[in-house]
Coordinates of C-alpha atoms in Angstrom, one line a residue:
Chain A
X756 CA 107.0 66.0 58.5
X757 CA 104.3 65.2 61.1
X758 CA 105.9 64.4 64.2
X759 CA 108.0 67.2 66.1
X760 CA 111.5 66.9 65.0
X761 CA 112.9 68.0 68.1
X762 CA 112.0 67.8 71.6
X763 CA 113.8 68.2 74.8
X764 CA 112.8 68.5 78.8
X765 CA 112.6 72.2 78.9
X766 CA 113.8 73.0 82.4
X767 CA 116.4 75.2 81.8
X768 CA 113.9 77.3 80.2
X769 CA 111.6 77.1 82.5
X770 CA 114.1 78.2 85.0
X771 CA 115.0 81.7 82.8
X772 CA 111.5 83.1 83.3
X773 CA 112.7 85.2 86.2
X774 CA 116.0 87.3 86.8
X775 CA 118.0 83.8 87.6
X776 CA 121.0 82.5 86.1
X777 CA 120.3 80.4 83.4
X778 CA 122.4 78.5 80.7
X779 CA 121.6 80.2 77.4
X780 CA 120.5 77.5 75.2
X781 CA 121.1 74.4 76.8
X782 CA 124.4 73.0 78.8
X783 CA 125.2 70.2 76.1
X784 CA 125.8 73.2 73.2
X785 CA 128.4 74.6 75.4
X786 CA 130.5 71.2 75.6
X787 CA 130.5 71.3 72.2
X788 CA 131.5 75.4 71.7
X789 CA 133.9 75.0 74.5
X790 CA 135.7 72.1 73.2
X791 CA 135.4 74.0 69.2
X792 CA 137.0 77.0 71.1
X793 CA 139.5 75.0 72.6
X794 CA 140.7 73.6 69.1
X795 CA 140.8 77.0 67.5
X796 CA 143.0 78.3 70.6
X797 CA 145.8 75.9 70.0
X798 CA 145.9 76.2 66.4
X799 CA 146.1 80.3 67.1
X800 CA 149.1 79.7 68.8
X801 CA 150.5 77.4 66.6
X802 CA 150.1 79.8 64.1
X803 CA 151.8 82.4 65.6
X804 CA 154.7 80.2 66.5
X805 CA 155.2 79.2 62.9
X806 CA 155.0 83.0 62.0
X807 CA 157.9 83.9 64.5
X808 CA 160.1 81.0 62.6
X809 CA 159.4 82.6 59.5
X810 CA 158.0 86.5 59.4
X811 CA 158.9 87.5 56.2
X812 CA 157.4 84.6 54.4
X813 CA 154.6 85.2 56.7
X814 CA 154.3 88.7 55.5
X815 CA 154.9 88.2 51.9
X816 CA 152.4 85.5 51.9
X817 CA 149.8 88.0 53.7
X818 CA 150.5 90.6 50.9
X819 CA 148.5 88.2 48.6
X820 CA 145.4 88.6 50.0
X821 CA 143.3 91.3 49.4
X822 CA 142.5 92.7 53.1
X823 CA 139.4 94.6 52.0
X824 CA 137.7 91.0 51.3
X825 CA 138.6 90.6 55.2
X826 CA 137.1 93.6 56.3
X827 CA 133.8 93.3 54.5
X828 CA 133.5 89.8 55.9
X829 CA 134.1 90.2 59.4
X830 CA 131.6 93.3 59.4
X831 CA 129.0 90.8 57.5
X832 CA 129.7 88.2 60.3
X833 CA 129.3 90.9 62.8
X834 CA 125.9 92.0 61.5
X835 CA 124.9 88.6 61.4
X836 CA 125.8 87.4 65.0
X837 CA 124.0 90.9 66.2
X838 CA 120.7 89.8 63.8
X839 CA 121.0 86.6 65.6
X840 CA 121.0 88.1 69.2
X841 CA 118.3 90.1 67.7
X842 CA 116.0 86.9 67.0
X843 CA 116.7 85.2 70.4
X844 CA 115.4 88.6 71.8
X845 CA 112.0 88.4 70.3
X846 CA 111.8 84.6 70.5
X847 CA 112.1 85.1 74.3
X848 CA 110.1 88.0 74.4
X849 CA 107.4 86.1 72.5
X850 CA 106.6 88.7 70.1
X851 CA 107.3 87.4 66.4
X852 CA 109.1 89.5 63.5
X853 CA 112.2 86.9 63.8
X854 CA 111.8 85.6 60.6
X855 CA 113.2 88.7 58.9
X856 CA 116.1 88.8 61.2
X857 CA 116.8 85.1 60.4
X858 CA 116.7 86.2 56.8
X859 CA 118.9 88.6 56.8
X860 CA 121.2 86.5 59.4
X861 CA 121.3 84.0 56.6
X862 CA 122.4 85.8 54.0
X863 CA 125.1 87.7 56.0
X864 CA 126.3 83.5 55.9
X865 CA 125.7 83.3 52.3
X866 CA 127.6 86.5 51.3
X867 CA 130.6 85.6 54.0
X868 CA 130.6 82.2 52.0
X869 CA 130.8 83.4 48.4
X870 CA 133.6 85.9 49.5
X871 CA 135.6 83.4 50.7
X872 CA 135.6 81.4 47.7
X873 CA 136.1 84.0 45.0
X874 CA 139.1 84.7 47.4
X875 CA 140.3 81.7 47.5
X876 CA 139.4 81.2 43.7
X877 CA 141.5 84.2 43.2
X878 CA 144.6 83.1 45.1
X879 CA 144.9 79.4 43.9
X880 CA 144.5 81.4 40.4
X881 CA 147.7 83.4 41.8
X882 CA 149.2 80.0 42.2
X883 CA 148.6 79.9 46.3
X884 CA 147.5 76.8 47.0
X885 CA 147.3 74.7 50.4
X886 CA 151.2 73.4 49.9
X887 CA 152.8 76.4 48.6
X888 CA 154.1 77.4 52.1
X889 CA 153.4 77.5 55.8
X890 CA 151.3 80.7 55.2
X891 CA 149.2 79.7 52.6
X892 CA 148.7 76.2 55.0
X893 CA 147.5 77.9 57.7
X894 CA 145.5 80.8 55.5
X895 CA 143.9 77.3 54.2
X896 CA 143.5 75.6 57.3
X897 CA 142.2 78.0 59.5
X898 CA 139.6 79.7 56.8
X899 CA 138.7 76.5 55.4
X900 CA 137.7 75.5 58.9
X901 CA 135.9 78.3 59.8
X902 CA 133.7 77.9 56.6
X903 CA 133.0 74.3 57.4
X904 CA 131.7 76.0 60.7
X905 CA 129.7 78.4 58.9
X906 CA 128.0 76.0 56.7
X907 CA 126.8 74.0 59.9
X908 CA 125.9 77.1 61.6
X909 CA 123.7 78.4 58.2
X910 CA 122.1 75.0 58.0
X911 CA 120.9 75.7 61.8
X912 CA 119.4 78.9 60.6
X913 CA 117.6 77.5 58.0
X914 CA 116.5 75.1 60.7
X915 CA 114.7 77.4 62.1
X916 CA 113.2 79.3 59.4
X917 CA 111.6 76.0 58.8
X918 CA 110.3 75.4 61.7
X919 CA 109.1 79.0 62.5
X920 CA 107.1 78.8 59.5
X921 CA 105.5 75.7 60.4
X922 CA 104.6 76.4 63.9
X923 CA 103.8 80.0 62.7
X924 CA 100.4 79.0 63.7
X925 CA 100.8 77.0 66.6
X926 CA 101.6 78.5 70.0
X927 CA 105.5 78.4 70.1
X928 CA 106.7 75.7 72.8
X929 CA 109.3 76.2 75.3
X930 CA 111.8 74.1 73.1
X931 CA 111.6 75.8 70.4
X932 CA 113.0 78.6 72.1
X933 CA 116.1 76.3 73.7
X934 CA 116.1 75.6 69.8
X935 CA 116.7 79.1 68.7
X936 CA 119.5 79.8 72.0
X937 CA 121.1 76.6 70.4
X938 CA 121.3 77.9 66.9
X939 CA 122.3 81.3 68.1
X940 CA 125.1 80.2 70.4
X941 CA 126.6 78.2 67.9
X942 CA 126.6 81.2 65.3
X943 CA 128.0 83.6 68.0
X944 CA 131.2 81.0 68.6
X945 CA 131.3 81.1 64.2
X946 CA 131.5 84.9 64.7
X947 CA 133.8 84.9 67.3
X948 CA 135.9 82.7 66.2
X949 CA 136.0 85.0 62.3
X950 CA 137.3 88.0 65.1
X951 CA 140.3 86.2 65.8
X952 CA 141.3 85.1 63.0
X953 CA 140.7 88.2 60.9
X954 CA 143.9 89.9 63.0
X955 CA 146.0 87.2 62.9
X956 CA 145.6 85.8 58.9
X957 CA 145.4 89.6 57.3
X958 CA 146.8 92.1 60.1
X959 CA 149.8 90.3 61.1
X960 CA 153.3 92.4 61.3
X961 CA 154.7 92.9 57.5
Chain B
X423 CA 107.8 58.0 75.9
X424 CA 105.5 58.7 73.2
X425 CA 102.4 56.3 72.4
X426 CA 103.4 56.6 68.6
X427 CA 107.5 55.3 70.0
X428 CA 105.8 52.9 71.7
X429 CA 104.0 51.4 68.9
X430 CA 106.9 51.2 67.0
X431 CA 108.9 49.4 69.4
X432 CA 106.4 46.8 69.4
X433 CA 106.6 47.0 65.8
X434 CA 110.7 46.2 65.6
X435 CA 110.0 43.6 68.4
X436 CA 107.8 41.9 65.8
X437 CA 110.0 41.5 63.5
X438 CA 113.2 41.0 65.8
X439 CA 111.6 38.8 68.5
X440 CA 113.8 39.0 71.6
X441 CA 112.3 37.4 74.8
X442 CA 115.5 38.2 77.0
X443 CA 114.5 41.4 77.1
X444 CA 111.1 41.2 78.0
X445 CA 111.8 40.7 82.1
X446 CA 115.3 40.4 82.0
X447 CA 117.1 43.0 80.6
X448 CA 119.4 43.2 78.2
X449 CA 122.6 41.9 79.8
X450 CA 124.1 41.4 76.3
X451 CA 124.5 44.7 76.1
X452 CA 127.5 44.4 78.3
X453 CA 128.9 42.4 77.0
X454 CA 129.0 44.1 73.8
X455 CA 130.0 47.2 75.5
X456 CA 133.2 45.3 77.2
X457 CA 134.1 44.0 73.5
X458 CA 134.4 47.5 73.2
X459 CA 136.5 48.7 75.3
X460 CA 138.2 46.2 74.9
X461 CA 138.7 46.9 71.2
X462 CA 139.8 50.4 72.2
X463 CA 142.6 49.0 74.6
X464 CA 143.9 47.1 71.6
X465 CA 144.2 49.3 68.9
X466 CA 145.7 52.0 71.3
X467 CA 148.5 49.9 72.5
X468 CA 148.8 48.4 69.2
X469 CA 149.6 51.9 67.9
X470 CA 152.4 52.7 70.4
X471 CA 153.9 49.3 70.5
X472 CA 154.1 49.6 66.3
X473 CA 155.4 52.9 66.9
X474 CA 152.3 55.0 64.9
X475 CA 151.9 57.6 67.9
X476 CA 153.3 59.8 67.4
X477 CA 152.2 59.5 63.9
X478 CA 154.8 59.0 60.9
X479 CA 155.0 62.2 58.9
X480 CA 153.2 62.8 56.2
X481 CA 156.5 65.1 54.9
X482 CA 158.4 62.2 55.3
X483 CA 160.9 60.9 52.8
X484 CA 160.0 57.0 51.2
X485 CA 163.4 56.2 52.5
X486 CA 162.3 57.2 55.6
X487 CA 159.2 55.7 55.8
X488 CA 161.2 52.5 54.4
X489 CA 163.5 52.6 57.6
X490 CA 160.7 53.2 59.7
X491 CA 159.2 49.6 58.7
X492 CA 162.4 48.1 58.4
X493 CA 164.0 48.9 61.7
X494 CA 161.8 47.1 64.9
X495 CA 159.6 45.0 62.0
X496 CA 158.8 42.3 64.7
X497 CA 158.0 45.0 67.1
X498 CA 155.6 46.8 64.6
X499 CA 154.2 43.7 63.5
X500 CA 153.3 42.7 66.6
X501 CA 151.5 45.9 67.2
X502 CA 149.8 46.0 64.3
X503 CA 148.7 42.0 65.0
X504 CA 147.1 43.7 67.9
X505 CA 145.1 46.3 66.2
X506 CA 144.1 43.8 63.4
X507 CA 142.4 42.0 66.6
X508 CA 141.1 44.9 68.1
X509 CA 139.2 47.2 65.3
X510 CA 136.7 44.3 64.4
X511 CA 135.5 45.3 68.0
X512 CA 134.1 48.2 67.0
X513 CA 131.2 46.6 65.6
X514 CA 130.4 45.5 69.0
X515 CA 129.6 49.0 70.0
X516 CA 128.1 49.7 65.9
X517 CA 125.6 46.9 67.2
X518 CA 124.9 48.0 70.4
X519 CA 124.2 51.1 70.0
X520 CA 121.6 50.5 67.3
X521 CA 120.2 48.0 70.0
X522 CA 119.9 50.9 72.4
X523 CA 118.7 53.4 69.9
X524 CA 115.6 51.5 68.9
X525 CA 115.0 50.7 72.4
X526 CA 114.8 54.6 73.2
X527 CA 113.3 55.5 70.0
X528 CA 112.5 52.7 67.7
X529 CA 113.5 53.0 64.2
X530 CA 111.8 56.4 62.7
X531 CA 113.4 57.6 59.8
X532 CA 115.5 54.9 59.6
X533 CA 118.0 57.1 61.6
X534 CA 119.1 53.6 64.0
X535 CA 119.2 51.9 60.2
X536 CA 121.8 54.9 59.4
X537 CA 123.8 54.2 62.4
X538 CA 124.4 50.6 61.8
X539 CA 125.2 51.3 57.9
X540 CA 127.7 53.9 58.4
X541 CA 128.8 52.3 61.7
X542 CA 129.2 49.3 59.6
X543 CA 131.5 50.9 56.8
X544 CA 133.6 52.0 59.7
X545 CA 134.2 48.9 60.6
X546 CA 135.4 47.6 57.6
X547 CA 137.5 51.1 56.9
X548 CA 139.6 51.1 60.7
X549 CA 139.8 46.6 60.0
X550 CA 141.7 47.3 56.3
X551 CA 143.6 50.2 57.9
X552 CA 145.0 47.6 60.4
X553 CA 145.3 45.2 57.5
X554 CA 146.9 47.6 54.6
X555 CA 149.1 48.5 57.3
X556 CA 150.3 44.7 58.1
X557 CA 151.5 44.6 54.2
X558 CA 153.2 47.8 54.3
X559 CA 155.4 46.1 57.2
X560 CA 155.1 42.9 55.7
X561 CA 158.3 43.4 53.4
X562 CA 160.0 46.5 53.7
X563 CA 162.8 45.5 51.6
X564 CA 160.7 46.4 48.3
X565 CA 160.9 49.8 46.6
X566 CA 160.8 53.1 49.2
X567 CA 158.3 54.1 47.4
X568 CA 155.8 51.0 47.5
X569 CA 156.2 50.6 50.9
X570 CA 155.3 54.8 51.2
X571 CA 152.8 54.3 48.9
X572 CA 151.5 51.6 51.2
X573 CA 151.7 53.1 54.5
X574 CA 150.2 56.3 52.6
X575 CA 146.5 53.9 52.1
X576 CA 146.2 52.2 55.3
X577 CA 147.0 55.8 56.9
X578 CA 144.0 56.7 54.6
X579 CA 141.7 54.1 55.7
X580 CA 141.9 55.6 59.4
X581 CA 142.3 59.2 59.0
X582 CA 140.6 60.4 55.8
X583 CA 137.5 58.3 56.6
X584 CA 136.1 60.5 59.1
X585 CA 133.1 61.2 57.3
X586 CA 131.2 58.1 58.2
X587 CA 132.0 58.6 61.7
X588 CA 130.8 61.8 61.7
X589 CA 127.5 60.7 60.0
X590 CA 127.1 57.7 62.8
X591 CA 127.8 59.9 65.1
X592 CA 125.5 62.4 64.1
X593 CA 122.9 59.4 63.8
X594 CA 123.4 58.5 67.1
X595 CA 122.8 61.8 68.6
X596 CA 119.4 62.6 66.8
X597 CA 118.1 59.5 68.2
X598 CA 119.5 60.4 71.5
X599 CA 118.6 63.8 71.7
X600 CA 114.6 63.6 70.3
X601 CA 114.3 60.2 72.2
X602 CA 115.8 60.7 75.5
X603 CA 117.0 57.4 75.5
X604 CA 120.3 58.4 76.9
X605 CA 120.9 61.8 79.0
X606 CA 121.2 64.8 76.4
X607 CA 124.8 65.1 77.4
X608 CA 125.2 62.0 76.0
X609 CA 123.9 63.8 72.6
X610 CA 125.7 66.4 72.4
X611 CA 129.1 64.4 73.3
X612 CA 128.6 62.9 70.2
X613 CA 127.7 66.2 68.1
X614 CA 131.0 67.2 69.1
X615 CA 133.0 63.9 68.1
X616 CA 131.6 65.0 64.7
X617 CA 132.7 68.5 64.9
X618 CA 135.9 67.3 65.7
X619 CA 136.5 64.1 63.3
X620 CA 135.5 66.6 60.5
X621 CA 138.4 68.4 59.8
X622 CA 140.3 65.1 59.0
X623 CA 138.6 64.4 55.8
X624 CA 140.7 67.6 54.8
X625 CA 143.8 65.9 54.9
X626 CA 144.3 65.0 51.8
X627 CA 145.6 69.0 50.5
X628 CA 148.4 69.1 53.3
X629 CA 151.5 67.7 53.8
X630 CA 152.2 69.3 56.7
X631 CA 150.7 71.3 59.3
X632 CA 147.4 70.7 61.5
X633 CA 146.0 69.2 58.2
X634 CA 148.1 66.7 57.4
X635 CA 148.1 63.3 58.6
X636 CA 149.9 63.4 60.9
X637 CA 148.8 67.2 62.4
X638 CA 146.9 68.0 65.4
X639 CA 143.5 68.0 63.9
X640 CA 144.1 65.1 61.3
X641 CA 145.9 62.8 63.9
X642 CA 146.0 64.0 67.5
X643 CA 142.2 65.3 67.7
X644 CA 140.7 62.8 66.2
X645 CA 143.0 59.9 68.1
X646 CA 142.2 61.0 71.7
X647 CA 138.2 62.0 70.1
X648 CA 137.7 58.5 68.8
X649 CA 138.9 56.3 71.6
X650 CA 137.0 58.6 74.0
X651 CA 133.9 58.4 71.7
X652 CA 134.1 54.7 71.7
X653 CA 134.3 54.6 75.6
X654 CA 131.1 56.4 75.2
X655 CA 129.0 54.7 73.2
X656 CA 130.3 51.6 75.7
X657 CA 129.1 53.5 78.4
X658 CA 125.8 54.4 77.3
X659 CA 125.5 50.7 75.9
X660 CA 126.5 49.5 79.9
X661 CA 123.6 51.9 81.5
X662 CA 121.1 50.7 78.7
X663 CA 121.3 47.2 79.7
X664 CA 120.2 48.3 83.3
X665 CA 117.4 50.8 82.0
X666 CA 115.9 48.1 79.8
X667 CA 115.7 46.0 82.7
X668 CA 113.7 48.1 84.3
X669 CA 111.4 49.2 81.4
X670 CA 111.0 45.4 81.0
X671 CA 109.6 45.0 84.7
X672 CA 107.2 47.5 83.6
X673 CA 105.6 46.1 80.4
Chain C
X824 CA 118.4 92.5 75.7
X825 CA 116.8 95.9 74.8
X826 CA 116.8 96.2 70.7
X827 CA 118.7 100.0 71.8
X828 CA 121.3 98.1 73.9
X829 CA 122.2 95.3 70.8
X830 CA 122.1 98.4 68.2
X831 CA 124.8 100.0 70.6
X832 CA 127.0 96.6 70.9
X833 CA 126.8 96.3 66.9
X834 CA 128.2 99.4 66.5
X835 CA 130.8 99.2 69.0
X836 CA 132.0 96.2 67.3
X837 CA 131.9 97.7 64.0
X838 CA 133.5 101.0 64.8
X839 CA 136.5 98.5 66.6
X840 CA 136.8 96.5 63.8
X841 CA 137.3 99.9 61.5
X842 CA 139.6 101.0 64.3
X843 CA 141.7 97.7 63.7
X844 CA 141.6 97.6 60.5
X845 CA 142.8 101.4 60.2
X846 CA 145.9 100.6 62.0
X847 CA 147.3 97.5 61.2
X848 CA 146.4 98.0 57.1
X849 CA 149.5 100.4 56.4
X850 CA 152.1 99.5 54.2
X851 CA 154.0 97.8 57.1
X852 CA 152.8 97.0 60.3
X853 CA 155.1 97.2 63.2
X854 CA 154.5 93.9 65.5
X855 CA 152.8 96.9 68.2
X856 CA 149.9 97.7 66.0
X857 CA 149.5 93.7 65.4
X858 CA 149.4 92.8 68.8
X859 CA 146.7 95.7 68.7
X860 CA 144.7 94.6 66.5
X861 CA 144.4 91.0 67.9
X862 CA 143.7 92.3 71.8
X863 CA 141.2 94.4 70.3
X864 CA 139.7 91.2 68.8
X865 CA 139.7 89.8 71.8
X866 CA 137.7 92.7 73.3
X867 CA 135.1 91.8 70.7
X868 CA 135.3 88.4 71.4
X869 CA 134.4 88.9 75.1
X870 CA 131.4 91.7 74.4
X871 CA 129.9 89.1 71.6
X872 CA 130.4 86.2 74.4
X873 CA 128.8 88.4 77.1
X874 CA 126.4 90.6 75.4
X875 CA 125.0 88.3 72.4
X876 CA 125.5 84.9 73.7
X877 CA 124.4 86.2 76.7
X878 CA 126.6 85.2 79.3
X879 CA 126.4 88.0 81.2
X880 CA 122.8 86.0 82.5
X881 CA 124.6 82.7 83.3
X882 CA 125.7 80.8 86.1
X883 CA 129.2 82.1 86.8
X884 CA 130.6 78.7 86.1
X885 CA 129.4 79.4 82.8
X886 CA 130.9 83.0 81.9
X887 CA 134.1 81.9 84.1
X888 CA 134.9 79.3 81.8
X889 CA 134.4 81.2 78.7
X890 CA 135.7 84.3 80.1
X891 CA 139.2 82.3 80.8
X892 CA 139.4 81.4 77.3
X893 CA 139.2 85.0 76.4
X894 CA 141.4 86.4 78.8
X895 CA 144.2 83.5 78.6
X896 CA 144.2 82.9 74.9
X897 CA 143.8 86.9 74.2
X898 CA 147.3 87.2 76.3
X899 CA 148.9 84.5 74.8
X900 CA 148.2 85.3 71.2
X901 CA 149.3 89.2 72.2
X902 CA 152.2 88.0 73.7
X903 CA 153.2 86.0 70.8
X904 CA 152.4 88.6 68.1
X905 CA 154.8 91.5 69.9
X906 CA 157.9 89.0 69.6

């Protein structure tokens, strides 16, 4: 690859080199969290409205999973998102060191990933599939989703170990920083989001 | 704009001579872009007037789907006349927005080329869900289950298909975004149509819920998405035509 | 962001996840400890918004927006987990 990949007007960085207000990343990355957010709010509360029509099925169907797969991943996710943060601070601060963090970030991702699927290997192997019940539907639904989100998210990271390492060199432009707030917003909302849902899919009332 | 961008442009003007644009603009863009709206005005109301929003369960019985076609059929085949004339329009926008895009940025990587290929398929997947759809209606008195199985494809063709979509509309906003051809915004809108049409392609492990086909994120999302997406891409096509004009002035 | 003050937000947000977890893993939960569990979510929604996305730095429009999703959806989703 010769030619920059990327490039954008970098005035909203420009703007963050004192103490003002600044949009972290830039404002188009928030359209798109905002309106992801927005999704995942009403299917949260759809959720919950099918779990007051049915709470015992609800409760039964929670009793399949095994909660401690839950726990470990949302603590993975968390040490991710804070590795994250932890690469935006040195990007900004212009020191270097972030690829290590991004590492690490990554395979946080990579270990929330293959969790999910050996659990959802092991409950379709229980006979839980998608169209058993509502449960199972939304278990289904609202994991499967947040993967998807996960995957785009860890193909951002590996974004931008690849272009750390080529520009390891080179004097790191202004973009490339909006690059990296991009990236780490977006992995924030996939972290957020994983907080939410953890509660609701493996806490709920039994 | 980047001497290398500029080279190329000269390079697809080569090859696709197109003297309108040199001092004039390129007022064909509009037209295109009203094609499309137009396009989204029919298949919209030719969804409510066949009765598809809200969407026909994918729980339903075959009887019930069978009554569904059976009761109202002039009414539903009228509708779906209309959206047999209206989804062909969205190769209007398909075209003119790969016209726009290699204005902006030329053609490197190919990424306009993707646009107009998956754009393309698109076209063809929304014109035989409008046309699958016209057979399912066209004799409900056969088997339940035919006319299910029917209304099951052409419901297919429209919602399961998100993929390409998501790849044009991906396409368009790596263009956009490294070209500045169109304002970021204009970018990251259609990052988010993708992030949004995604899910659909999901649709076909549920038969009820969000998931399935006729769910929020299968059906509702994606609707009010993809006839907002296509006012956009009209849009951008409409503001091109008056930015070309003025980069043709220039040269 | 001080590395000192995102070692301290980390562990905040792992000590409330235990904390969660902890409560609402019994043998039954009572809809109280469920609703809990998901406003304490929420709380950790709204410190990874405002500390690691770092909306505690942007234009209020910004954190308002996001910080109404927290505080709306977080009631909602309480509200409908105590019933």
């Amino acid at each position: 690859m010769s030619a920059p990949v990327v490039t954008r007007p970098s005035a909203t960085v420009s703007e963050g080199a004192g103490t003002a207000r600044r949009v972290p990343g830039e404002p188009g990355v928030w359209l798109l969290v905002l309106l992801d957010m927005s999704v995942f709010a009403v299917l949260f509360v759809a959720f919950l409205l099918d779990r007051r029509n049915e709470p015992e099925a609800f409760a039964a169907g929670q009793a399949d999973l095994t909660l401690v797969l839950g726990l470990v991943n949302t603590l993975v996710l968390v040490t991710s998102s804070a590795l994250v943060a932890g690469v935006v601070r040195r990007s900004r601060a212009g020191v270097g060191g972030t690829e290590r963090l991004l590492l690490g970030s990554l395979a946080c991702g990579v270990v929330f990933g293959v969790l999910k699927v050996v659990e959802w290997a092991h409950l379709l192997d229980k006979g839980v599939e998608p169209d058993t019940g509502t449960y199972s539907m939304w278990f289904f639904v609202l994991t499967g989703l947040h993967l998807v989100h996960l995957l785009i998210g860890s193909l951002g990271l590996v974004t931008l170990l690849v272009i750390g390492r080529r520009d390891a060199h080179r004097e790191v432009a202004a973009d490339r920083r909006a690059l990296v707030e991009v990236v780490a917003t977006y992995w924030h909302m996939v972290d957020l989001l994983w907080l939410v849902i953890f509660p609701l899919v493996y806490l709920g009332a039994s | 704009m980047s001497a290398a961008s500029i080279v190329e442009e000269g390079t697809v003007q080569s090859t696709v001579p197109d003297p309108a644009s040199a001092a004039a603009g390129d007022p064909g863009l509009r037209v295109l872009a009203v094609a499309g709206v137009a396009g989204v005005a029919l298949i919209l109301s030719g969804m409510l007037v066949s009765g598809y929003i809200p969407a026909p369960g994918a729980a339903w019985s075959p009887e019930r789907i069978q009554e569904f076609y059976a009761g109202a059929a002039t009414q539903r085949r009228l509708g779906i006349f209309l959206m047999i004339l209206g989804t062909p329009l969205f190769g209007a926008l398909v075209a003119g927005m790969s016209r726009v895009l290699v204005l902006g940025g030329g053609n490197r990587g190919g990424w306009a080329n993707l646009q107009t290929v998956v754009g393309g398929c698109g076209t063809v997947l929304l014109v035989l869900f409008a046309m699958v759809l016209a057979v399912a209606a066209y004799r409900p008195e056969r088997d339940a289950e035919i006319t299910q199985a029917l209304h099951d494809l052409g419901w297919y063709f429209a919602f399961i298909s998100a993929v390409p979509f998501v790849i044009q509309a991906l396409a368009i906003a790596w263009v956009v975004l490294r070209s500045g051809v169109l304002p970021r915004q204009f970018g990251w809108a259609n990052l988010s149509v993708a992030i949004l049409l995604l899910p659909g392609a999901a649709m076909l492990f549920f038969h009820t819920g969000p998931v399935a086909y006729d769910g929020l994120l299968t059906f509702w999302v994606p609707l009010t998405d993809f006839g907002l997406w296509m006012l956009l891409l009209a849009w951008g096509m409409w503001v091109s035509a008056d930015r070309d004009a003025v980069a043709g002035e220039r040269r | 962001m001080t590395a000192r003050r995102l070692a301290w937000v980390w562990l905040v947000l792992v000590a409330v996840t235990l904390v969660s977890w902890a409560t609402a893993s019994k043998d039954s939960v009572s809809e109280g400890a469920a609703a809990v569990a998901v406003a304490l979510a929420f709380l950790k929604a709204g410190l990874v918004g405002w500390e690691f996305m770092d909306l505690r730095r942007a234009p209020a429009w910004l954190a308002g927006v996001f910080g109404a999703w927290v505080v709306v959806v977080g009631a909602v989703l309480v509200v409908l987990s105590l019933s």
